[in-house]
Tab-separated table of C-alpha atoms in Angstrom:
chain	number	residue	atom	x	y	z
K	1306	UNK	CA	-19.411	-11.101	-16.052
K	1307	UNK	CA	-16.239	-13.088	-15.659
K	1308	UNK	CA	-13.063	-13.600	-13.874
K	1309	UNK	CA	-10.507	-12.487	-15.079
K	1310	UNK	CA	-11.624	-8.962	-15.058
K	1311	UNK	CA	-8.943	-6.034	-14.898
K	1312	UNK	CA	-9.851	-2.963	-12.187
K	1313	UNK	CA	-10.569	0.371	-13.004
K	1314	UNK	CA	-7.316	2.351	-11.971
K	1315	UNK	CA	-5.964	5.830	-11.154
K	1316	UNK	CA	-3.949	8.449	-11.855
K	1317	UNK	CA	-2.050	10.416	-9.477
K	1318	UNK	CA	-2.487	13.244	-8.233
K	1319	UNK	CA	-1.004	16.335	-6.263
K	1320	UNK	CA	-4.276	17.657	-3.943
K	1321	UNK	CA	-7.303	16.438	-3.521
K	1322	UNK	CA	-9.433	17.665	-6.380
K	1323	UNK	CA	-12.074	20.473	-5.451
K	1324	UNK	CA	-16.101	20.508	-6.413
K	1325	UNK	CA	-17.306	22.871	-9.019
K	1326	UNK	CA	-18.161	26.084	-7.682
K	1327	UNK	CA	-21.424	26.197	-9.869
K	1328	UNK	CA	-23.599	22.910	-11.024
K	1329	UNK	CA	-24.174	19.565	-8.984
K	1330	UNK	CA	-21.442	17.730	-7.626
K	1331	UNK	CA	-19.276	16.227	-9.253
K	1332	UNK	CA	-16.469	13.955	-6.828
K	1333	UNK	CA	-17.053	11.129	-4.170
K	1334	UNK	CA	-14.281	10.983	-1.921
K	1335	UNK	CA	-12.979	7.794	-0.168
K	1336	UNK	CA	-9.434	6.763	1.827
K	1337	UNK	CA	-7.307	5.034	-0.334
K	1338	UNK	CA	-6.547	1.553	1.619
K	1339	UNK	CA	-3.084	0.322	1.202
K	1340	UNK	CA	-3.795	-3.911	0.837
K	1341	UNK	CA	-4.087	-5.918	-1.569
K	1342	UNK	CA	-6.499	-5.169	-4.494
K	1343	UNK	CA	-9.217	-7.626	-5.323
K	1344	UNK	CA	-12.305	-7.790	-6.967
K	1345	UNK	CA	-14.355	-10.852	-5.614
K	1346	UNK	CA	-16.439	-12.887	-7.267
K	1347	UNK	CA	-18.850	-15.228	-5.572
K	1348	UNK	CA	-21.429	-17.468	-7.608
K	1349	UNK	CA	-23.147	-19.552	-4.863
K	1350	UNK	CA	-20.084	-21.686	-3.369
K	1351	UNK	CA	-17.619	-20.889	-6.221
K	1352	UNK	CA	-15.675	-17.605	-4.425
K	1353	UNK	CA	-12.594	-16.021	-6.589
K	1354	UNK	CA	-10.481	-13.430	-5.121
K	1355	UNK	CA	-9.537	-11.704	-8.032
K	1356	UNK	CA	-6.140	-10.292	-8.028
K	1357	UNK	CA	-5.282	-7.376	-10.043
K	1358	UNK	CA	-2.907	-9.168	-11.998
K	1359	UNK	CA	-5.287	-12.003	-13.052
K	1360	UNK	CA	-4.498	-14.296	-10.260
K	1361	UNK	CA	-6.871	-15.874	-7.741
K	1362	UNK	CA	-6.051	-15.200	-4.124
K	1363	UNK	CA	-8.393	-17.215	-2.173
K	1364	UNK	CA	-6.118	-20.280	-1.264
K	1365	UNK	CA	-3.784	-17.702	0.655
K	1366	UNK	CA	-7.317	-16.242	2.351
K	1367	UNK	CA	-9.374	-19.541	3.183
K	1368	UNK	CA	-10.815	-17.549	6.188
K	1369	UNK	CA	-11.931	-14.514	3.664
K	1370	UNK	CA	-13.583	-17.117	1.324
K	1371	UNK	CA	-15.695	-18.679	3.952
K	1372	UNK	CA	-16.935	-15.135	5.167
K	1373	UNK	CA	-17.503	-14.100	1.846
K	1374	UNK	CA	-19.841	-17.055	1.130
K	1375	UNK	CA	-21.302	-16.040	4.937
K	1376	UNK	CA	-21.837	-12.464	4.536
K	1377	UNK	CA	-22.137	-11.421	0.644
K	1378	UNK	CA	-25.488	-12.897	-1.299
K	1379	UNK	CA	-24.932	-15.597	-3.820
K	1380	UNK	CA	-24.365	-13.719	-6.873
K	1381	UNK	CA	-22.199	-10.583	-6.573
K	1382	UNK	CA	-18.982	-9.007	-7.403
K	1383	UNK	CA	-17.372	-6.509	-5.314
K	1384	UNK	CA	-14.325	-4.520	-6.320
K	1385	UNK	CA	-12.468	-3.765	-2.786
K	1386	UNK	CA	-9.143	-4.467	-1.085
K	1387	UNK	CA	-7.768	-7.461	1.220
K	1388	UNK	CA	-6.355	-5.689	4.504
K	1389	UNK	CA	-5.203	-7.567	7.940
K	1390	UNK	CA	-6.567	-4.981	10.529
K	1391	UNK	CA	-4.285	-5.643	14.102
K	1392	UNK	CA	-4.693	-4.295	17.305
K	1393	UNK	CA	-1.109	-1.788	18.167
K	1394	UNK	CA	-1.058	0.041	20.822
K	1395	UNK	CA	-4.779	-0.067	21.458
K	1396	UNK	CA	-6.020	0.899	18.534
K	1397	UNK	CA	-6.645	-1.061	15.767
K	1398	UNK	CA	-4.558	-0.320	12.394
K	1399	UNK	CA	-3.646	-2.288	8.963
K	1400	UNK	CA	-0.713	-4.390	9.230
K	1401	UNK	CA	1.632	-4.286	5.738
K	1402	UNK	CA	3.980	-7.326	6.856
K	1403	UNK	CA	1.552	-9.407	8.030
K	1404	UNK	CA	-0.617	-9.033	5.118
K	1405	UNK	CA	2.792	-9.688	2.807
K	1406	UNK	CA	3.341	-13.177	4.805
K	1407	UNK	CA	0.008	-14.522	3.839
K	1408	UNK	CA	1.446	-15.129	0.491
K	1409	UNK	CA	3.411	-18.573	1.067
K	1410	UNK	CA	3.483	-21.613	-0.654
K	1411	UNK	CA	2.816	-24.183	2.135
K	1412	UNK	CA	-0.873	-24.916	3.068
K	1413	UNK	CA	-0.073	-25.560	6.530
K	1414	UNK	CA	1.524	-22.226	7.142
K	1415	UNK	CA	-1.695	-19.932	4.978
K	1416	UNK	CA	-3.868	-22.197	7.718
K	1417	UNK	CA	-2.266	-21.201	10.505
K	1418	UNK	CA	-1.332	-17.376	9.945
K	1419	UNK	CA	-5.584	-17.293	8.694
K	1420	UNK	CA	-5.851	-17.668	12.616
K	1421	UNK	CA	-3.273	-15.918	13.825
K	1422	UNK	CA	-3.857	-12.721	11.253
K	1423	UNK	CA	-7.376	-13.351	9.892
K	1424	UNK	CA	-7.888	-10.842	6.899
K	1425	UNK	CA	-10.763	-8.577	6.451
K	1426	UNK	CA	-12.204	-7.413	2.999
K	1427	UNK	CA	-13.352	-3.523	2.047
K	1428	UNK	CA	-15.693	-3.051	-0.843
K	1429	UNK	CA	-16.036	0.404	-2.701
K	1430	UNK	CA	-17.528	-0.801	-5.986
K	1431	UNK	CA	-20.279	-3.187	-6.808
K	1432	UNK	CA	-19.822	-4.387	-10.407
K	1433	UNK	CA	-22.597	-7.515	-10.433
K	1434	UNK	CA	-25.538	-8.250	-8.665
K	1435	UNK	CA	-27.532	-11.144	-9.309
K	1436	UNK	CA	-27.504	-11.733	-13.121
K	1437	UNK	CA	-27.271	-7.687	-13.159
K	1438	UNK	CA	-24.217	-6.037	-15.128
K	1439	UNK	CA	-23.704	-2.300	-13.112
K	1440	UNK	CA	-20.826	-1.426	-14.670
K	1441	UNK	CA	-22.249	0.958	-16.969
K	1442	UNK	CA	-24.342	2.749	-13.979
K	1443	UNK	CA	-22.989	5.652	-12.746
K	1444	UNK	CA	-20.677	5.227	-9.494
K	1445	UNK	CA	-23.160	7.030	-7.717
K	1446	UNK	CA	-25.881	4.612	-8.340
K	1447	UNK	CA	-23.192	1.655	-7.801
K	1448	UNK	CA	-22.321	2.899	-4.406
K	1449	UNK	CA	-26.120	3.367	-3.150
K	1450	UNK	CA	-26.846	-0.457	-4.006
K	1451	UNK	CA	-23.377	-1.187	-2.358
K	1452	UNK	CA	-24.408	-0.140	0.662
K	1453	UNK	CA	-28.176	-1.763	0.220
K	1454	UNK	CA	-26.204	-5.093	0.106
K	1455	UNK	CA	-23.151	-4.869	2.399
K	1456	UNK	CA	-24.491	-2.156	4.480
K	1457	UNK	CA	-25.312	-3.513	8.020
K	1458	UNK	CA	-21.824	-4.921	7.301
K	1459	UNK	CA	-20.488	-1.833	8.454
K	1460	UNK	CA	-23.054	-0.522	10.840
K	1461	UNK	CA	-21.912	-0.615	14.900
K	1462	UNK	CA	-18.060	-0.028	13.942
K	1463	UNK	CA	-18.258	2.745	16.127
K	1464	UNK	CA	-17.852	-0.016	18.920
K	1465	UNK	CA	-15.166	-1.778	17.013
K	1466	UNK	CA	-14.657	-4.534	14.231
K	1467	UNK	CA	-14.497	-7.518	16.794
K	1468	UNK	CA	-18.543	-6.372	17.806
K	1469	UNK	CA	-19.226	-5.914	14.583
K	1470	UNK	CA	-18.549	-10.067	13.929
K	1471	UNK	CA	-17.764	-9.936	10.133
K	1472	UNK	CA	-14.940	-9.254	7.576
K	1473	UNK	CA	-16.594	-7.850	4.280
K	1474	UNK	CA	-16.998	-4.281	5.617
K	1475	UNK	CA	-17.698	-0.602	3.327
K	1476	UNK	CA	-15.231	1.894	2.849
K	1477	UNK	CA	-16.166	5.320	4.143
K	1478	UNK	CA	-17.306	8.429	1.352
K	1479	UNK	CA	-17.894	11.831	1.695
K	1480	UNK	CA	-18.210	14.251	-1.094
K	1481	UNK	CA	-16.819	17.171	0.791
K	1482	UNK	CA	-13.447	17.704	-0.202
K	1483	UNK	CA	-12.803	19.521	3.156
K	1484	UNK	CA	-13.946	16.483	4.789
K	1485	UNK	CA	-11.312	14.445	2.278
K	1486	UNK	CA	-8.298	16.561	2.978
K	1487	UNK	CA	-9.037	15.935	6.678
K	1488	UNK	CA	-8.774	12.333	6.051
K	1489	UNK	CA	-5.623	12.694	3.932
K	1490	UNK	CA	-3.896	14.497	7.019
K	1491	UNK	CA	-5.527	11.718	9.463
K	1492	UNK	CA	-6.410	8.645	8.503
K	1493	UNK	CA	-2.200	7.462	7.256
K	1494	UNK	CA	-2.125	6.989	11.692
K	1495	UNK	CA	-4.485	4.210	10.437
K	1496	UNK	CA	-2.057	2.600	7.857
K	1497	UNK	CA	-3.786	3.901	4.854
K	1498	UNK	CA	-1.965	5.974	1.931
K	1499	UNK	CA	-3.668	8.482	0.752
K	1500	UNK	CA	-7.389	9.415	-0.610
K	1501	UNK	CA	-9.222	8.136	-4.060
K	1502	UNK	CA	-11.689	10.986	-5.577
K	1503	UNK	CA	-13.891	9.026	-7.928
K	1504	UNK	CA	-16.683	10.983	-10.321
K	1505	UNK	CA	-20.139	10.293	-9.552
K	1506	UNK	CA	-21.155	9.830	-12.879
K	1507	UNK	CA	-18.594	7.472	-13.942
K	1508	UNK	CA	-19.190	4.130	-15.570
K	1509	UNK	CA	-16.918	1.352	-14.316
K	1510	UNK	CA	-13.941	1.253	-16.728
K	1511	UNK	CA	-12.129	-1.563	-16.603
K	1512	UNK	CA	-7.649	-0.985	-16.983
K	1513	UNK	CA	-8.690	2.564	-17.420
K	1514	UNK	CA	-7.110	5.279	-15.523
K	1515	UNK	CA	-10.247	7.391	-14.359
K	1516	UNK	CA	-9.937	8.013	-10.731
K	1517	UNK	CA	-7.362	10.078	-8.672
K	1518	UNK	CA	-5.676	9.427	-6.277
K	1519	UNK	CA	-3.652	11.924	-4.162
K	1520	UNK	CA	-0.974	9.718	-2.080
K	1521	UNK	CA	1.408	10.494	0.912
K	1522	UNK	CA	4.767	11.785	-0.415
K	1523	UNK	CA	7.765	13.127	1.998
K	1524	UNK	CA	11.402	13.465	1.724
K	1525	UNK	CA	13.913	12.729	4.171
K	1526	UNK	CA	17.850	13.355	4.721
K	1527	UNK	CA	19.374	9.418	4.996
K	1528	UNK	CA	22.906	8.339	6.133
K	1529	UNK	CA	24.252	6.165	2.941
K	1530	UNK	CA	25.313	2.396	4.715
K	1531	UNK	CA	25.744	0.669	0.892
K	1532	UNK	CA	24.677	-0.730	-2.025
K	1533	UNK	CA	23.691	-2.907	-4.648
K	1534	UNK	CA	24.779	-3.880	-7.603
K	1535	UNK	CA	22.090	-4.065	-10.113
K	1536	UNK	CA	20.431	-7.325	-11.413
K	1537	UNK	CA	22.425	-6.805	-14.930
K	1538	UNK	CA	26.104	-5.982	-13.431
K	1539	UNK	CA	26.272	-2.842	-14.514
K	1540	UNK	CA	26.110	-0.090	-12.254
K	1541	UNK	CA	23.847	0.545	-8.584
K	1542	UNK	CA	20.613	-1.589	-8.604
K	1543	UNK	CA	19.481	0.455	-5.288
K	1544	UNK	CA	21.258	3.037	-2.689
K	1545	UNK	CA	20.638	1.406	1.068
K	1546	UNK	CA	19.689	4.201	3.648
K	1547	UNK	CA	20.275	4.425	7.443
K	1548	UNK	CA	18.580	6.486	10.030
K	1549	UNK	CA	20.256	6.831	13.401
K	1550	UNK	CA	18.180	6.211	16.750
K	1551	UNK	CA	20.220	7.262	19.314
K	1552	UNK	CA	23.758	6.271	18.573
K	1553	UNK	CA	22.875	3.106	16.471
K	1554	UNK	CA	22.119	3.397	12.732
K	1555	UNK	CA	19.537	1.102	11.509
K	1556	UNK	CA	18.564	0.363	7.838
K	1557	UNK	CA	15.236	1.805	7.070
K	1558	UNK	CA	15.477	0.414	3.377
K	1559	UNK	CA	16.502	1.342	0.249
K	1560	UNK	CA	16.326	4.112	-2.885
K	1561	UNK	CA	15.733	2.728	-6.364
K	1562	UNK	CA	15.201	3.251	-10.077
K	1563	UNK	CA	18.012	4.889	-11.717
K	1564	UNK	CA	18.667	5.476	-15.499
K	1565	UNK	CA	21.374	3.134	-16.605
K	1566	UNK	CA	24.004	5.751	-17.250
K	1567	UNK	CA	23.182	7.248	-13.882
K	1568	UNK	CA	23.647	3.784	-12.485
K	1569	UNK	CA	27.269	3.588	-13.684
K	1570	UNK	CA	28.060	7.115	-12.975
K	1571	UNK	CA	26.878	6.842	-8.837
K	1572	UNK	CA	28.963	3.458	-8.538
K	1573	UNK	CA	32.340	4.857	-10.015
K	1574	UNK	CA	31.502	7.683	-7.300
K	1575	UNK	CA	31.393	5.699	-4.407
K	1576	UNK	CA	34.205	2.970	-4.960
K	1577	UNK	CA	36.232	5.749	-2.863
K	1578	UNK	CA	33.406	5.442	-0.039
K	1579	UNK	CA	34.462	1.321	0.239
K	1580	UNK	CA	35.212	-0.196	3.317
K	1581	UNK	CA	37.221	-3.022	2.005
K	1582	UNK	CA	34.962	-5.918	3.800
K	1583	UNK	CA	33.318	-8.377	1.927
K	1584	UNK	CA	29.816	-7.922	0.520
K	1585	UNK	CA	27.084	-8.760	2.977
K	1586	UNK	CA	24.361	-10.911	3.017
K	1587	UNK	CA	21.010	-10.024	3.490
K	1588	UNK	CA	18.433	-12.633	4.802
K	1589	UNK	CA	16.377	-14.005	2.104
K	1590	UNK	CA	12.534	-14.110	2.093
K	1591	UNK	CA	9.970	-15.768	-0.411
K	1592	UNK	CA	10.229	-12.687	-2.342
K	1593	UNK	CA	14.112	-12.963	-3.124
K	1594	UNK	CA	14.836	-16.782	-2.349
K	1595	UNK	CA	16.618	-16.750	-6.105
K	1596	UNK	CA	18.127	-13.190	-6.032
K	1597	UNK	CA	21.423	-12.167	-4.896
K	1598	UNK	CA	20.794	-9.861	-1.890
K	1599	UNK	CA	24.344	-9.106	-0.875
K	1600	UNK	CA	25.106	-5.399	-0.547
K	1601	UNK	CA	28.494	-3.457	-0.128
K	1602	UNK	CA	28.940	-1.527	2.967
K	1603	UNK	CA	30.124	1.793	2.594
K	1604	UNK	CA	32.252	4.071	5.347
K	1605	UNK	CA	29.117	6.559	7.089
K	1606	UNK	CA	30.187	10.043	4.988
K	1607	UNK	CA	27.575	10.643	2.691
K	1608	UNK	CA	23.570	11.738	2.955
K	1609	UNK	CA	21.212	11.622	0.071
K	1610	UNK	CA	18.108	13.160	0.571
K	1611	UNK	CA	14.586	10.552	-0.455
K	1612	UNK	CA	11.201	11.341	-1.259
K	1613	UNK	CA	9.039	8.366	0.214
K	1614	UNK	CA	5.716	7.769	0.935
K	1615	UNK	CA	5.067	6.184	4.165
K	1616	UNK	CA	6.475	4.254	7.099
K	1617	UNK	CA	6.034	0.841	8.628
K	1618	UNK	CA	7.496	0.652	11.710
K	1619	UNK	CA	11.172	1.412	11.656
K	1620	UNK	CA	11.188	1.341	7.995
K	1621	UNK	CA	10.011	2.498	4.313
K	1622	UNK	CA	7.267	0.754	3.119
K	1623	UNK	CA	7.984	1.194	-0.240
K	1624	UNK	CA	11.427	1.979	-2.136
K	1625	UNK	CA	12.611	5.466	-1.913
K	1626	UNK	CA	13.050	7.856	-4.953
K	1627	UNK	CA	16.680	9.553	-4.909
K	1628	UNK	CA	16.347	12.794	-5.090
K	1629	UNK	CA	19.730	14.950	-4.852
K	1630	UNK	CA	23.070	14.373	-2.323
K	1631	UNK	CA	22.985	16.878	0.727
K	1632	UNK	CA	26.638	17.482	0.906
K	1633	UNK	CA	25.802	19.939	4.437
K	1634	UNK	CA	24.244	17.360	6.264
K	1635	UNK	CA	26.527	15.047	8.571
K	1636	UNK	CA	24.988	11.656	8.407
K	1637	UNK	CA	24.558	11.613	11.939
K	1638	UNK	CA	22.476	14.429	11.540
K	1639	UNK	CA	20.044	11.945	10.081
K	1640	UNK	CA	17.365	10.867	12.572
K	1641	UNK	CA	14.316	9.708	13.224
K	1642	UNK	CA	12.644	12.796	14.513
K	1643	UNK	CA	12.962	14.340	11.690
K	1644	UNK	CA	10.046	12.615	10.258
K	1645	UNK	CA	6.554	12.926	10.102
K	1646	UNK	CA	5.009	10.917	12.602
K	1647	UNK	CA	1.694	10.180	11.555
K	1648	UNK	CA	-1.388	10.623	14.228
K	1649	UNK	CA	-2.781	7.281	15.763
K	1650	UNK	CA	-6.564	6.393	14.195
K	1651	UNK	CA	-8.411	3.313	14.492
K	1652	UNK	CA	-9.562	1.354	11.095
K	1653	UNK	CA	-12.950	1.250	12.216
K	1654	UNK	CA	-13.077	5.220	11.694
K	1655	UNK	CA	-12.406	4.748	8.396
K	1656	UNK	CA	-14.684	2.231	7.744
K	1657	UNK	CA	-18.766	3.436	6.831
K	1658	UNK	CA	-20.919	3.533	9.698
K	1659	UNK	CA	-18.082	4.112	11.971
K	1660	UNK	CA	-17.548	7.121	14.035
């Protein structure tokens, strides 16, 4: 087997899907870990991070690599994701930005956040052991010889990650899909998305879309602050939302993907809404360094209702979807209670062997 080597993917879904009322079981349930996809690849000292678009992550994770060659045997390749677990509140929970800012181009600075926000892996697949293709094994079997190798990995997390002294862990299964719903509606509290259902006597498919997964998706009522024009000139490239906390409006983010003719039609509809001030900057990042982030501000008149999928912090994780205006809501209307605040869980929980 060799690197590159494309994951097996999934399709989405609306609900968890349910076990066949007659015959043996069919789904294996596991929470769907929002980090950074990786299959890793370790032959003796030679450790690849495998990233799902064909690049190797390990110089940005020097800390992973070194556990990896500690903690995994010689010859093995795991499909899992990269995650930076932080302590918040008291309870440990993934941390989106500071995984995001382990991506930088000086050495100095991936040394020194490896410290400061030391990364963790979680395996759910096992692809290669020893000279041993298992990617035509059923998951089932693949998941029973995961847990052979990488299982004391995971055992005490009931008393927390820092006891358990390593960073390849297991993700947690269950093949009861009340058990899975329960996760769906718990485990977000511990920054994870959603919940992957995965047959049991699937082969390991490679680009193929064979899994489901069934991912947080809300909608929320957002005070319009602006825009931007898109990349091409012509029309909105993205609608920027605000959510009022007390009397101060903050931006939460931003609402995306339009059709071009629907781009031109929303801008000719707001040039009324225009303040007259200049376009604004926003600050760059390694993301955007060559992009134009400056966005028009718009007078605080309109609210567009979003469907989004989860929060980090103050804001959206991801871009918004627009979804329709709400000419009866007042923007200041728009708040943050009206969201769904997730319940607090630890990572550990989530984890196999934990509690």
């Amino acid at each position: 087997m060799e690197w590159p080597l494309q994951p097996m993917l999934a399709k989405a879904a609306k609900a968890v899907p349910a076990q066949p009322a007659d015959g043996p079981v069919e789904w294996s349930y596991e929470p769907k870990w929002d980090g950074f996809r990786a299959i890793v690849f370790r032959d003796g000292d030679e450790v690849v991070l495998g990233s799902r678009g064909g690049k190797n992550l390990a110089r940005y994770f020097p800390e992973l690599v070194a556990a990896v060659r500690r903690e995994l045997p010689a010859r093995i390749v795991v499909d899992g994701e990269i995650v930076v677990p932080r302590e918040i509140e008291g309870r440990t929970r993934l941390d989106w930005d500071a995984l995001s800012e382990r991506i930088h181009p000086a050495d100095s600075r991936v040394q020194m956040l490896a410290e400061k926000t030391p990364s963790m892996f979680v395996g759910f697949d096992l692809l290669a052991l020893g000279s041993t293709d298992l990617t035509g094994e059923p998951f089932g079997t693949r998941r029973e010889k995961l847990l052979e190798v990488m299982g004391g990995m995971a055992a005490g997390m009931a008393g927390g990650m820092a006891a358990a002294g390593t960073s390849c862990h297991v993700t947690s299964t269950t093949d009861d899909a009340a058990t899975a719903q329960d996760w769906f509606e718990r485990f977000e509290g511990a920054g994870l998305d959603g919940v992957v259902a995965k047959k049991l006597s699937s082969p390991y498919l490679p680009n193929k879309r064979e899994m489901i997964k069934v991912k947080h998706a809300r909608t929320a009522d957002c005070a319009l602050i602006g825009y931007r024009v898109h990349k091409s000139g012509n029309g909105i490239g993205s609608l920027l939302l605000g959510l009022y906390d007390g009397d101060q409006l903050r931006m939460i983010g931003g609402a995306s993907a339009f059709t071009d003719k629907r781009r031109v039609e929303i801008l000719e509809e707001l040039q009324p809404l225009r303040t007259g001030e200049e376009p604004k900057s926003a600050e760059a990042n390694r993301w955007t360094t060559n992009k134009d982030r400056s966005w028009v501000p718009l007078r605080i008149e309109r609210v567009i209702e979003v469907a989004y999928d989860q929060m980090e912090g103050e804001r959206l994780r991801h871009a918004a979807r627009f979804l329709r205006w709400r000419p009866d809501r007042d923007p200041t209307s728009c708040t943050y209670e009206q969201l769904e605040v997730p319940v607090n869980y630890d990572v550990a929980d989530v984890l196999a062997g934990g509690s």
